[in-house]
CSV table of C-alpha atoms (C1' of nucleotides) in Angstrom, one decimal:
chain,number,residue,atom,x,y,z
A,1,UNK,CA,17.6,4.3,12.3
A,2,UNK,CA,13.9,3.3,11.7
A,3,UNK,CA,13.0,3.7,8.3
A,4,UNK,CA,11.6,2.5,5.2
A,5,UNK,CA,14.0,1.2,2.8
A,6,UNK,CA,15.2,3.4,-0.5
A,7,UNK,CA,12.9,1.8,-2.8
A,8,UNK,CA,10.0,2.3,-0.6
A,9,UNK,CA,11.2,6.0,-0.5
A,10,UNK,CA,11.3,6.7,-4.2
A,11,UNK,CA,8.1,4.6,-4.7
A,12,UNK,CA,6.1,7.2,-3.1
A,13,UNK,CA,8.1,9.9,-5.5
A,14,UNK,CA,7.1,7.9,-8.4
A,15,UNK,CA,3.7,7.2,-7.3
A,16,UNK,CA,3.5,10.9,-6.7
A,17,UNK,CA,4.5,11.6,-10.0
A,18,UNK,CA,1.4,9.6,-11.6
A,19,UNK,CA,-0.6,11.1,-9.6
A,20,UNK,CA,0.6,14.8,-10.9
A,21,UNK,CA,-0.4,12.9,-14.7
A,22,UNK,CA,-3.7,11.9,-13.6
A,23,UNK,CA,-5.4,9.1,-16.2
A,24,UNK,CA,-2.9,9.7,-18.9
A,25,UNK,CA,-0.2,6.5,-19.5
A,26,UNK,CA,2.9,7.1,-18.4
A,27,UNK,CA,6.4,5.1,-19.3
A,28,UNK,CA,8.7,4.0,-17.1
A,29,UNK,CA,11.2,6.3,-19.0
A,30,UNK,CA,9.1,9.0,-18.7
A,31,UNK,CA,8.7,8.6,-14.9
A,32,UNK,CA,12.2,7.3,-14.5
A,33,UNK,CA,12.9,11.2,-16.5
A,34,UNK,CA,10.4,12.6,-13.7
A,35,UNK,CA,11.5,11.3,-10.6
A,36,UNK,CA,15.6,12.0,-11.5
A,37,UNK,CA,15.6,8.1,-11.2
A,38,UNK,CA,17.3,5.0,-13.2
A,39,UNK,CA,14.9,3.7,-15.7
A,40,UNK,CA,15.7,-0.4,-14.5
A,41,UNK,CA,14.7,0.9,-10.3
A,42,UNK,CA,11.6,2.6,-12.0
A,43,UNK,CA,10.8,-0.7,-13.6
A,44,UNK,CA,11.3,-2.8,-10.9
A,45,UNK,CA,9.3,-0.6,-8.6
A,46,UNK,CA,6.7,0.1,-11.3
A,47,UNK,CA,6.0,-4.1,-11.6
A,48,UNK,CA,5.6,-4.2,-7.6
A,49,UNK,CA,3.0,-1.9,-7.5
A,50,UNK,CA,1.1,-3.4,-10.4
A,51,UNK,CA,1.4,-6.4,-9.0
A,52,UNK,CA,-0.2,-5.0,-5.5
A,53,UNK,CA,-2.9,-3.3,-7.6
A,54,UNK,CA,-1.9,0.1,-7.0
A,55,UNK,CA,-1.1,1.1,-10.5
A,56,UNK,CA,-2.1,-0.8,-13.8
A,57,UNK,CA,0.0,-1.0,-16.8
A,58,UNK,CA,-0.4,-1.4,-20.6
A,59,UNK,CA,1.8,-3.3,-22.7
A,60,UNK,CA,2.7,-2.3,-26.1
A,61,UNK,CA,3.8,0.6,-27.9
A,62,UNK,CA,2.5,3.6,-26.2
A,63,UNK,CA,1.6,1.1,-23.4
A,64,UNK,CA,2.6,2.5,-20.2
A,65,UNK,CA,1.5,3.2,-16.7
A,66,UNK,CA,-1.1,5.1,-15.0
A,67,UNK,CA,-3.0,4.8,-10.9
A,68,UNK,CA,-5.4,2.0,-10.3
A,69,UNK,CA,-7.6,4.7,-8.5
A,70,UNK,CA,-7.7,8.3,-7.5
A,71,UNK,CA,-4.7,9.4,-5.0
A,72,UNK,CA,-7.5,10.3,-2.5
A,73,UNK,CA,-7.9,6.5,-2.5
A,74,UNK,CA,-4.2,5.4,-2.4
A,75,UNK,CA,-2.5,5.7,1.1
A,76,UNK,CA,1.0,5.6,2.5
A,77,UNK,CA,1.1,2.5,4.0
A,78,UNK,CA,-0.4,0.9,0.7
A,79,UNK,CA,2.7,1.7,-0.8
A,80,UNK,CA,4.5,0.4,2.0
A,81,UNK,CA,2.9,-2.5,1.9
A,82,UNK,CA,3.6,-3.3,-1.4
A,83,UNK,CA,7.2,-2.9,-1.8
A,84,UNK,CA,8.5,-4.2,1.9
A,85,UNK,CA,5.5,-6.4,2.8
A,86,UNK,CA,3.3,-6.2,6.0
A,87,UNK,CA,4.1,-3.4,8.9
A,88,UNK,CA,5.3,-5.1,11.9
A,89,UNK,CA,7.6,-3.8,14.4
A,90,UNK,CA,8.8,-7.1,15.7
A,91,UNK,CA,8.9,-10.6,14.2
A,92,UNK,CA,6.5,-12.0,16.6
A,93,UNK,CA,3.9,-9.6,15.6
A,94,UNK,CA,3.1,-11.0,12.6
A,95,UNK,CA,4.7,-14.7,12.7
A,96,UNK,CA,3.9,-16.9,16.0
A,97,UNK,CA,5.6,-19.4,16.7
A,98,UNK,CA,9.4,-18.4,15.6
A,99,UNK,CA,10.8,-16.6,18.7
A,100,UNK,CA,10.5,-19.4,21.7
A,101,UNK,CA,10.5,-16.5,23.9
A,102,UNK,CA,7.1,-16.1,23.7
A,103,UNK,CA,5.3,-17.9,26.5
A,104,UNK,CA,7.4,-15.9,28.9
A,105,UNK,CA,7.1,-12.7,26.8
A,106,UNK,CA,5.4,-10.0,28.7
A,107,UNK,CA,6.0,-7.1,25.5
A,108,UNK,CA,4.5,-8.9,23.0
A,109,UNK,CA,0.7,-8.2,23.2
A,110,UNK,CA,2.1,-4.2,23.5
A,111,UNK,CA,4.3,-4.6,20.6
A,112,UNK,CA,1.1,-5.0,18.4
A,113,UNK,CA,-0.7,-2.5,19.6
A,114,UNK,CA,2.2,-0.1,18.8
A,115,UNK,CA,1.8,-1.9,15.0
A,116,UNK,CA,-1.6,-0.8,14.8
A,117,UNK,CA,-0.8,2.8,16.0
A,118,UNK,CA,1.7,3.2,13.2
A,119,UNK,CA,0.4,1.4,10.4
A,120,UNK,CA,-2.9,4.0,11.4
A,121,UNK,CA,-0.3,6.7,11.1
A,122,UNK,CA,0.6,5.0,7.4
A,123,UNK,CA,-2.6,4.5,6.5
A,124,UNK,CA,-3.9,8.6,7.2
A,125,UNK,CA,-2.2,9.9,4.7
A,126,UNK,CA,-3.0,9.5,1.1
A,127,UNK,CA,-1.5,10.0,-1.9
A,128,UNK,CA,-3.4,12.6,-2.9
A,129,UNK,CA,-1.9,14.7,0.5
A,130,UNK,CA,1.5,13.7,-0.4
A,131,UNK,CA,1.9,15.2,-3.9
A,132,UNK,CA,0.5,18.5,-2.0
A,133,UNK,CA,3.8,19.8,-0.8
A,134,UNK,CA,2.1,22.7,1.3
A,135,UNK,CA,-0.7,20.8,2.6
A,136,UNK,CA,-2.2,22.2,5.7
A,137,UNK,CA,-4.0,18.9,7.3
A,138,UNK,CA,-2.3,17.9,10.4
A,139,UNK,CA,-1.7,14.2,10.7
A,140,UNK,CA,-4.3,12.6,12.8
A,141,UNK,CA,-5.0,9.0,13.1
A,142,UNK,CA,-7.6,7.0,14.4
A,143,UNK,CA,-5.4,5.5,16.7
A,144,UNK,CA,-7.8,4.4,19.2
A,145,UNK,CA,-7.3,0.8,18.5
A,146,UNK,CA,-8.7,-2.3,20.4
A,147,UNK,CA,-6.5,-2.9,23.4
A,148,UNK,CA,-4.9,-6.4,23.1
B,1,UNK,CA,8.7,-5.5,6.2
B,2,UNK,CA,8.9,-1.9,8.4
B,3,UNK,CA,10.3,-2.8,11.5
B,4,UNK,CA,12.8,-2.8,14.4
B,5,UNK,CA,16.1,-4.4,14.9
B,6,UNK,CA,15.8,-7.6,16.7
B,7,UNK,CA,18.7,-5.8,19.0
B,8,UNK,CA,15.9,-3.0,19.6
B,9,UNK,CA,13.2,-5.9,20.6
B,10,UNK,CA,15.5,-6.9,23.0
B,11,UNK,CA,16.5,-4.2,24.5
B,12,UNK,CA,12.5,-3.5,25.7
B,13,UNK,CA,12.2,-6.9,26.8
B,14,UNK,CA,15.6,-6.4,29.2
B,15,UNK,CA,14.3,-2.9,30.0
B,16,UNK,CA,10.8,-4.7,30.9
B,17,UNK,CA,13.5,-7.4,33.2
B,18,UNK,CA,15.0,-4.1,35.0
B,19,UNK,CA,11.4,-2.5,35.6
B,20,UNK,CA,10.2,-5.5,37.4
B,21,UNK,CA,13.1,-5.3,39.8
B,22,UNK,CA,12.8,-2.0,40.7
B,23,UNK,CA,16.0,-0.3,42.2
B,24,UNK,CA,18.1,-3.5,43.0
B,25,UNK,CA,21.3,-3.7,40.9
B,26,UNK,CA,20.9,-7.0,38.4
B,27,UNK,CA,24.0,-7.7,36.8
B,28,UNK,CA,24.3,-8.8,32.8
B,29,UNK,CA,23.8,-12.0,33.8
B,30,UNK,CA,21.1,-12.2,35.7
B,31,UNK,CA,19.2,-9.9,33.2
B,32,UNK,CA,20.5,-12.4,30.3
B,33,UNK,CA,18.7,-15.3,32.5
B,34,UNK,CA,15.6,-13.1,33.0
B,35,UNK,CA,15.3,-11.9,29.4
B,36,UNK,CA,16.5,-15.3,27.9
B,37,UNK,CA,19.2,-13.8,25.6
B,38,UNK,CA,22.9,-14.1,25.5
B,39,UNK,CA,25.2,-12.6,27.8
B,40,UNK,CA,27.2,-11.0,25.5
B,41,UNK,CA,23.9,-9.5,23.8
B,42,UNK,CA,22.4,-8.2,27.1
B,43,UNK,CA,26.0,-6.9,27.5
B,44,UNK,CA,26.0,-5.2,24.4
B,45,UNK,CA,22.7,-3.5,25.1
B,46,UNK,CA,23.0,-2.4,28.2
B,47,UNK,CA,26.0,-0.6,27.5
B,48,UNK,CA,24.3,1.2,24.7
B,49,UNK,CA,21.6,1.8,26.9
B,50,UNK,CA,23.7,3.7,29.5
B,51,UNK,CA,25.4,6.1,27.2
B,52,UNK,CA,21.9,7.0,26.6
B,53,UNK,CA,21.2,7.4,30.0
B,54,UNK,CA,18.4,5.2,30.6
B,55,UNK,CA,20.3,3.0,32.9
B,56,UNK,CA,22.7,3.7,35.2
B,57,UNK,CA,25.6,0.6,35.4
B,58,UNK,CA,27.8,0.2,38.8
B,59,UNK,CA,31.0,-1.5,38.6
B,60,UNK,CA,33.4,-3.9,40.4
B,61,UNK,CA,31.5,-7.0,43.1
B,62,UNK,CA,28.4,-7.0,43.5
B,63,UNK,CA,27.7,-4.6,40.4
B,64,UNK,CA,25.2,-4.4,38.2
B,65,UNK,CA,22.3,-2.1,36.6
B,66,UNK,CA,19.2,-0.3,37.2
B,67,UNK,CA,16.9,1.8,35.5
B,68,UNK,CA,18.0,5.7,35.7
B,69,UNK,CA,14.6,6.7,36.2
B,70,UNK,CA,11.1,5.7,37.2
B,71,UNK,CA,9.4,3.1,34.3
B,72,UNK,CA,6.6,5.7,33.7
B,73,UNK,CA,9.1,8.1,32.4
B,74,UNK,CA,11.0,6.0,30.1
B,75,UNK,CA,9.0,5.4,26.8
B,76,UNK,CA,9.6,3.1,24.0
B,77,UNK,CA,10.9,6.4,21.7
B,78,UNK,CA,13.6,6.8,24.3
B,79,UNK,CA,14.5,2.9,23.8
B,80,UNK,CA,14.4,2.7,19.9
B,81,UNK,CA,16.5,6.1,20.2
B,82,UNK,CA,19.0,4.8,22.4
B,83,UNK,CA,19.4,1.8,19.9
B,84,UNK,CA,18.8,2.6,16.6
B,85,UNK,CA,19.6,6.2,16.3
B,86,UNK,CA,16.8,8.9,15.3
B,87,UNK,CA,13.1,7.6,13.9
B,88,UNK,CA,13.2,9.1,10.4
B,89,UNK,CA,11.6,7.1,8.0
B,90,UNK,CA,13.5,8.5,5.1
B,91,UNK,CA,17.2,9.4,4.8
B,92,UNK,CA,16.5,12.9,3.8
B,93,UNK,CA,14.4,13.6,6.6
B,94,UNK,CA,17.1,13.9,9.1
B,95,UNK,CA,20.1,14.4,7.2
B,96,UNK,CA,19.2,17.4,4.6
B,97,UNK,CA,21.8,17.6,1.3
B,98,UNK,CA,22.6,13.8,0.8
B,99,UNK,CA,20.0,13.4,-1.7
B,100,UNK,CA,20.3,15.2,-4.8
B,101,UNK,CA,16.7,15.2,-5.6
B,102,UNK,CA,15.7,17.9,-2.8
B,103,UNK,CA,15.2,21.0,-4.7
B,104,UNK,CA,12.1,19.4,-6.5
B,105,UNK,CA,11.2,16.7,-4.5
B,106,UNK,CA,7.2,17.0,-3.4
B,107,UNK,CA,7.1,14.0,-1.1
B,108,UNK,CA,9.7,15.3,1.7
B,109,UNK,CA,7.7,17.5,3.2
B,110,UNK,CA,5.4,15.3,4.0
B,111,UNK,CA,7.5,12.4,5.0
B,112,UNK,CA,8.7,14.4,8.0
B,113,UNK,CA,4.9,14.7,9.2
B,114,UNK,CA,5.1,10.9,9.3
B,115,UNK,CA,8.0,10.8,11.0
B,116,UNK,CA,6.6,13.0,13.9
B,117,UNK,CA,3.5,10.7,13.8
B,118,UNK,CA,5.2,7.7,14.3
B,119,UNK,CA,7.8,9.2,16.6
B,120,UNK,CA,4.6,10.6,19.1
B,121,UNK,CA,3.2,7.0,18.6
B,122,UNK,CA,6.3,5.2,19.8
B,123,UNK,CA,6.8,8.3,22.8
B,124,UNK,CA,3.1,7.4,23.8
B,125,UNK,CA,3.7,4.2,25.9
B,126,UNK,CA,5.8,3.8,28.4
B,127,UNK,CA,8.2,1.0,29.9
B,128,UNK,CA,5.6,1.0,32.6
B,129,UNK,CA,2.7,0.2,30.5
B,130,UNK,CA,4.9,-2.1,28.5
B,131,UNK,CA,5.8,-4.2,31.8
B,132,UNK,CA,2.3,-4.9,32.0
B,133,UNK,CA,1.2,-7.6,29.5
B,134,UNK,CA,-2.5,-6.6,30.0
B,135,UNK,CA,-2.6,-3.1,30.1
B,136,UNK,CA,-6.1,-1.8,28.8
B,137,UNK,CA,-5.2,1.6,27.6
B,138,UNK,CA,-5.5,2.1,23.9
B,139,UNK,CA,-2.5,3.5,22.1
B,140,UNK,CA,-4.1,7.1,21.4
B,141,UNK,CA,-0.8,9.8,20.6
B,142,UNK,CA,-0.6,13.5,20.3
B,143,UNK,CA,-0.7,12.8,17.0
B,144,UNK,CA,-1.7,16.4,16.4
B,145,UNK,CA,1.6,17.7,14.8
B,146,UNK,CA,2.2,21.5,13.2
B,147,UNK,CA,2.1,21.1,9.8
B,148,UNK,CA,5.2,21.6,7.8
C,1,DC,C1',46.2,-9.0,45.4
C,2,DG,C1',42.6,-11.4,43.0
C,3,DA,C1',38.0,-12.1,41.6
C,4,DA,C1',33.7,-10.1,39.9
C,5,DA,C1',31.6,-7.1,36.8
C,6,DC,C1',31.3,-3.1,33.6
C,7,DA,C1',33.7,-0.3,29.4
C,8,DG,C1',35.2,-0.1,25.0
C,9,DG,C1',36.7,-1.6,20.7
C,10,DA,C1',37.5,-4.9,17.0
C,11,DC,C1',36.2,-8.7,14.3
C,12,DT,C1',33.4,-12.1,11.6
C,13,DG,C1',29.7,-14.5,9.4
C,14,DA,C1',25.1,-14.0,7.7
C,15,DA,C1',21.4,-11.6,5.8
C,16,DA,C1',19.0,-7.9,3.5
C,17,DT,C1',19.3,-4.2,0.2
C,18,DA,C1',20.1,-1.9,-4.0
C,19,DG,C1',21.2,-2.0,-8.4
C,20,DT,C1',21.8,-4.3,-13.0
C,21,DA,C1',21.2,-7.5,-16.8
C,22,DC,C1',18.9,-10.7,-19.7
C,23,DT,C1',15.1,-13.1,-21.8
C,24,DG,C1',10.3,-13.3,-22.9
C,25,DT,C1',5.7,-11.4,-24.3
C,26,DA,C1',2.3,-8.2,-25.9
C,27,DT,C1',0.9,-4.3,-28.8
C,28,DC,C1',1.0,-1.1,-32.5
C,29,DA,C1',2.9,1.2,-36.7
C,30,DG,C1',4.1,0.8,-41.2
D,1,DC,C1',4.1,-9.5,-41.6
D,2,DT,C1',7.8,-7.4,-39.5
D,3,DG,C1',10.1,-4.6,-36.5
D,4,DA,C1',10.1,-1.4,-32.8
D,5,DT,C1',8.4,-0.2,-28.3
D,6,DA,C1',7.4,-1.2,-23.7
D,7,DC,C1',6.0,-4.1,-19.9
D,8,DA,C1',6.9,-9.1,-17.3
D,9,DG,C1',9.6,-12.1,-15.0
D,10,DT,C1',13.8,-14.1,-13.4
D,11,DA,C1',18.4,-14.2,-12.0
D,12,DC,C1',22.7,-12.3,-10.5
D,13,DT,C1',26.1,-9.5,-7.9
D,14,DA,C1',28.2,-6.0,-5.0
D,15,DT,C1',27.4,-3.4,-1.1
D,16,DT,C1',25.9,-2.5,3.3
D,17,DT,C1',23.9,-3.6,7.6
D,18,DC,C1',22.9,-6.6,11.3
D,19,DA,C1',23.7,-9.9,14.9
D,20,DG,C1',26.7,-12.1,17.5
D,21,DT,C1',31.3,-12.9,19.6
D,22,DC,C1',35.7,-12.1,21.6
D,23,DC,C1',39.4,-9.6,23.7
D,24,DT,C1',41.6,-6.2,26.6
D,25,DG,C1',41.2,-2.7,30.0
D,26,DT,C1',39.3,-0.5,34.3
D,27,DT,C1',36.8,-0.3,38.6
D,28,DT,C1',35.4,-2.1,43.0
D,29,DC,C1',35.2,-5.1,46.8
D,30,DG,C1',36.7,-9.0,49.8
DNA sequence: CGAAACAGGACTGAAATAGTACTGTATCAG
DNA sequence: CTGATACAGTACTATTTCAGTCCTGTTTCG
């Protein structure tokens, strides 16, 4: 099945949850509490996103964490981004050079305009949307991307 | 990184091999030489591709494969389907129950929106325009989904 | 009958994923 | 100053999935 992997799945819980806490710090305890998750996948997915700028922590008692920016400014495929790396559908989409089938490879060039088209999906919904869980907007993307 | 099996990669480029020989039968072999792949691979596919019903094999001499319909009416949804199962980006957004965390999760709602973004994106070009390495339309979907 | 070609299933090695543990460092309370 | 709290970074392991291969059976044609 296509997907995104687990941790990419409860990131967007998690992220969701520091969005419902707004500027306040929260621990990875707390949110490990919040999101029904284990406290050590909370960590590790906690230091990801830091690390991606997402979220920013503070160390020391009562340190904790809390959203770089407002959820409005945080979308999907940021998250994505930061826990499985860059959206590509096929290898040779975003590394040349490793398939050898490329010279004679007449679905390649499409293959990267489908990349855009979903990491436009990604990219059109923010965080702010996603901890809404009756939000009306449709999802619409600017999908019109460059041809080639 | 969010992407397809290589096996699903494949499969378009042997799809693309069948397109561009119209109704002729090409065997597993031939395809294989076309698509620069394994026989056993191509093999594998095609098989997986038939019991989808997007090729149609012949046995015995002189058999082979061809596409079960025309290349304009066999999208890249329909291949990724045939291959990988159902798009859903997250587990609980096919199969309902199997995560625990339903009751008060906020984020699956919206999860399945993406799905049908994604899904519309991938159903919006075809084998057709995939055969064509220098096809100018822009990837624009139906992207327009009900809400919820 | 025998060769060509698809059908179906089983098997294996490699790679990615998910989860866990341990050590280190910074901050604050007392 | 000391200890407790909480994040930072690294390493490790078990599980699962993926990719590829092989084998046996069935169908068709010469």
């Amino acid at each position: 099945m296509l997907r995104v992997s687990k941790l990419t799945d409860y990131a967007t819980v998690v992220m969701a949850c520091l969005a419902a806490r707004g500027s306040d710090l929260a621990s990875a305890q707390a949110l490990a509490d919040s999101a029904r998750l284990e406290v050590p996948t909370v960590s590790k997915l906690l230091k990801q996103l830091a690390q991606a700028g997402l979220v920013v922590s503070t160390r020391g008692v009562n340190g904790g964490y809390r959203l770089a920016r407002a959820p409005e400014g945080i979308t999907i495929a940021d998250i994505v981004i930061a826990i499985e790396g860059p959206i590509g559908m096929t290898e040779c989409s975003v590394h040349s050079g490793t398939c050898g089938h490329e010279p004679h490879c007449g679905v390649r060039v499409n293959w990267r305009r489908i990349n855009q088209a979903i990491a436009g999906a990604l990219a059109s919904v923010t965080l702010a949307e996603m901890s809404r869980p009756s939000a009306r907007r449709s999802v619409s993307t600017p999908l019109r991307v460059a041809s080639a």
